[in-house]
DNA sequence: CTTTGTGAAATCCTTCACAGCG
DNA sequence: CGCTGTGAAGGATTTCACAAAG
């Protein structure tokens, strides 16, 4: 079916992982990939791959597998990352600098449109081909460059006020690296990435491995 | 009950978030917190908070709430992050540098014990009070400083071989920032954090918000 | 009267297993 | 014969709703 009705959230969360694995597969010149091949590259079960892909309405060929290029296109389109989407980075500290200098965004569908900071001392610094701009310029930047996605890389104390500013400027999606919970109005999506949280979970699973046989997260 | 039998994985994944919210609450001088207060600070449902905490065998007081300090201690102990745990960072590029300079690990139970890199040009650089060391020193570092957790911040191409090296040196938990799936032997736990994946998911949820009413992830 | 702790219901997700197609 | 597509089974997780405790 060309159904494409409701794609479960858990499936959506795996699509970027498939996408990345497929892009590596494509680089290696493979034209098709089986569900079990993709499963191994992504670290999941092959039945899961088939079910996930079936939600997209994408068809493989029985006895053969899935066409790699086609899948890449289809997943990219579904996720909305088929064109480069501009992103603004807020905070030119260590992390903001690292993100701005990261060259890998382009092939994943994003482009750093601007880096802003509140600290006057940092304004004008060159970062990966960009000049750090005043945080007060946010509204202009967002409007002029048509940005809707922001990456928040400020200290925790500054995170909420920066988020308020972003929302006021018209941002509707925030990737939050600050270890703080953000309150935002309905209509704004926030995802959080917290390094310490990840380390704590890792630490827990490591310990429980050695003591009893607790199952790690896939 | 002081049961503490099987704590569901989904609960474990939320504990670091609670822990962080509780530490902020403690800083503000609050001695107790209600399930709904904690729920709001962590961005989840209050029934969920109660059920999660009940798995730890922790008891609140009906009509009052949970004792903040006690909860902090109990969750920290459960996660195994009550003492500072040493971590080695592999890769002194932009991201590795940012992580090494990040001052917030200490209060979350971790300490950067070493930073290593394969590039001879980077050896000796000072990073947040540490000197970048040769990747060949890994085995010695891991043994001498009793490190079991590694943060992998190399380019994707180098990730698998770095992981192999880490495993050989005795590391049993890896936080992988490289956009690649790692193959490791049983007994080694890997968690993956991929910035592009997060952006792609954010992008999807943002778009589906504006078109239909798809539910974002909490 | 407020807030916890928890069975039970409802929902969501994964895995199995196999029919059916190429 | 290999591999996809998918009902159905089995788990896991979330939410409800309320009795019981302070």
PDB file of N, CA, C and O (backbone and C1' of nucleotides) in Angstrom, chain A residues 7-11 14 48, chain C residues 12-14, chain D residues 8-12:
ATOM      1  N   UNK A   7       2.966   6.654  11.327  1.00  0.00           N
ATOM      2  CA  UNK A   7       4.233   5.986  11.575  1.00  0.00           C
ATOM      3  C   UNK A   7       4.530   6.067  13.068  1.00  0.00           C
ATOM      4  O   UNK A   7       4.588   7.160  13.624  1.00  0.00           O
ATOM      5  N   UNK A   8       4.689   4.935  13.750  1.00  0.00           N
ATOM      6  CA  UNK A   8       4.928   4.947  15.193  1.00  0.00           C
ATOM      7  C   UNK A   8       6.181   5.745  15.534  1.00  0.00           C
ATOM      8  O   UNK A   8       7.159   5.753  14.776  1.00  0.00           O
ATOM      9  N   UNK A   9       6.136   6.360  16.672  1.00  0.00           N
ATOM     10  CA  UNK A   9       7.253   7.176  17.133  1.00  0.00           C
ATOM     11  C   UNK A   9       8.552   6.388  17.206  1.00  0.00           C
ATOM     12  O   UNK A   9       9.625   6.880  16.838  1.00  0.00           O
ATOM     13  N   UNK A  10       8.467   5.159  17.671  1.00  0.00           N
ATOM     14  CA  UNK A  10       9.675   4.342  17.806  1.00  0.00           C
ATOM     15  C   UNK A  10      10.306   4.095  16.445  1.00  0.00           C
ATOM     16  O   UNK A  10      11.530   4.033  16.309  1.00  0.00           O
ATOM     17  N   UNK A  11       9.451   3.963  15.445  1.00  0.00           N
ATOM     18  CA  UNK A  11       9.962   3.784  14.092  1.00  0.00           C
ATOM     19  C   UNK A  11      10.647   5.060  13.605  1.00  0.00           C
ATOM     20  O   UNK A  11      11.762   5.009  13.078  1.00  0.00           O
ATOM     21  N   UNK A  14      14.095   5.483  14.652  1.00  0.00           N
ATOM     22  CA  UNK A  14      15.122   4.643  14.032  1.00  0.00           C
ATOM     23  C   UNK A  14      15.466   5.073  12.612  1.00  0.00           C
ATOM     24  O   UNK A  14      16.518   4.707  12.087  1.00  0.00           O
ATOM     25  N   UNK A  48      12.206  -6.033  12.519  1.00  0.00           N
ATOM     26  CA  UNK A  48      11.940  -4.645  12.847  1.00  0.00           C
ATOM     27  C   UNK A  48      12.167  -3.746  11.633  1.00  0.00           C
ATOM     28  O   UNK A  48      11.376  -2.849  11.346  1.00  0.00           O
TER      29      UNK A  48
ATOM     30  P    DC C  12      -1.324   4.418  21.497  1.00  0.00           P
ATOM     31  O5'  DC C  12       0.135   3.789  21.594  1.00  0.00           O
ATOM     32  C5'  DC C  12       0.985   4.156  22.680  1.00  0.00           C
ATOM     33  C4'  DC C  12       2.182   3.237  22.664  1.00  0.00           C
ATOM     34  C3'  DC C  12       2.757   3.020  21.269  1.00  0.00           C
ATOM     35  O3'  DC C  12       4.146   3.321  21.340  1.00  0.00           O
ATOM     36  C1'  DC C  12       2.438   0.955  22.372  1.00  0.00           C
ATOM     37  P    DC C  13       5.064   3.207  20.061  1.00  0.00           P
ATOM     38  O5'  DC C  13       5.677   1.769  20.305  1.00  0.00           O
ATOM     39  C5'  DC C  13       6.420   1.528  21.488  1.00  0.00           C
ATOM     40  C4'  DC C  13       7.081   0.186  21.396  1.00  0.00           C
ATOM     41  C3'  DC C  13       7.768  -0.083  20.059  1.00  0.00           C
ATOM     42  O3'  DC C  13       9.129  -0.359  20.337  1.00  0.00           O
ATOM     43  C1'  DC C  13       6.302  -1.868  20.656  1.00  0.00           C
ATOM     44  P    DT C  14      10.086  -0.934  19.203  1.00  0.00           P
ATOM     45  O5'  DT C  14       9.930  -2.504  19.407  1.00  0.00           O
ATOM     46  C5'  DT C  14      10.315  -3.060  20.649  1.00  0.00           C
ATOM     47  C4'  DT C  14      10.206  -4.557  20.599  1.00  0.00           C
ATOM     48  C3'  DT C  14      11.052  -5.231  19.515  1.00  0.00           C
ATOM     49  O3'  DT C  14      11.815  -6.222  20.176  1.00  0.00           O
ATOM     50  C1'  DT C  14       8.806  -5.979  19.393  1.00  0.00           C
TER      51       DT C  14
ATOM     52  P    DA D   8      -5.182 -12.055  12.625  1.00  0.00           P
ATOM     53  O5'  DA D   8      -4.198 -12.737  13.660  1.00  0.00           O
ATOM     54  C5'  DA D   8      -3.230 -13.707  13.224  1.00  0.00           C
ATOM     55  C4'  DA D   8      -2.341 -14.036  14.406  1.00  0.00           C
ATOM     56  C3'  DA D   8      -2.985 -13.740  15.758  1.00  0.00           C
ATOM     57  O3'  DA D   8      -2.594 -14.753  16.654  1.00  0.00           O
ATOM     58  C1'  DA D   8      -0.992 -12.540  15.588  1.00  0.00           C
ATOM     59  P    DA D   9      -3.121 -14.759  18.125  1.00  0.00           P
ATOM     60  O5'  DA D   9      -1.770 -14.881  18.959  1.00  0.00           O
ATOM     61  C5'  DA D   9      -0.691 -15.675  18.440  1.00  0.00           C
ATOM     62  C4'  DA D   9       0.547 -15.434  19.285  1.00  0.00           C
ATOM     63  C3'  DA D   9       0.286 -15.347  20.777  1.00  0.00           C
ATOM     64  O3'  DA D   9       1.343 -16.018  21.452  1.00  0.00           O
ATOM     65  C1'  DA D   9       1.273 -13.325  20.043  1.00  0.00           C
ATOM     66  P    DG D  10       1.279 -16.200  23.013  1.00  0.00           P
ATOM     67  O5'  DG D  10       2.473 -15.255  23.506  1.00  0.00           O
ATOM     68  C5'  DG D  10       3.643 -15.112  22.716  1.00  0.00           C
ATOM     69  C4'  DG D  10       4.428 -13.931  23.220  1.00  0.00           C
ATOM     70  C3'  DG D  10       4.326 -13.713  24.734  1.00  0.00           C
ATOM     71  O3'  DG D  10       5.653 -13.478  25.207  1.00  0.00           O
ATOM     72  C1'  DG D  10       3.778 -11.721  23.609  1.00  0.00           C
ATOM     73  P    DG D  11       6.009 -13.670  26.743  1.00  0.00           P
ATOM     74  O5'  DG D  11       6.685 -12.289  27.040  1.00  0.00           O
ATOM     75  C5'  DG D  11       6.089 -11.145  26.483  1.00  0.00           C
ATOM     76  C4'  DG D  11       7.138 -10.080  26.350  1.00  0.00           C
ATOM     77  C3'  DG D  11       7.401  -9.385  27.680  1.00  0.00           C
ATOM     78  O3'  DG D  11       8.689  -8.773  27.663  1.00  0.00           O
ATOM     79  C1'  DG D  11       6.078  -8.002  26.267  1.00  0.00           C
ATOM     80  P    DA D  12       9.216  -8.133  28.976  1.00  0.00           P
ATOM     81  O5'  DA D  12       8.850  -6.610  28.679  1.00  0.00           O
ATOM     82  C5'  DA D  12       9.298  -6.011  27.471  1.00  0.00           C
ATOM     83  C4'  DA D  12       8.841  -4.573  27.442  1.00  0.00           C
ATOM     84  C3'  DA D  12       9.018  -3.825  28.759  1.00  0.00           C
ATOM     85  O3'  DA D  12       9.682  -2.619  28.447  1.00  0.00           O
ATOM     86  C1'  DA D  12       6.782  -3.640  27.985  1.00  0.00           C
TER      87       DA D  12
END
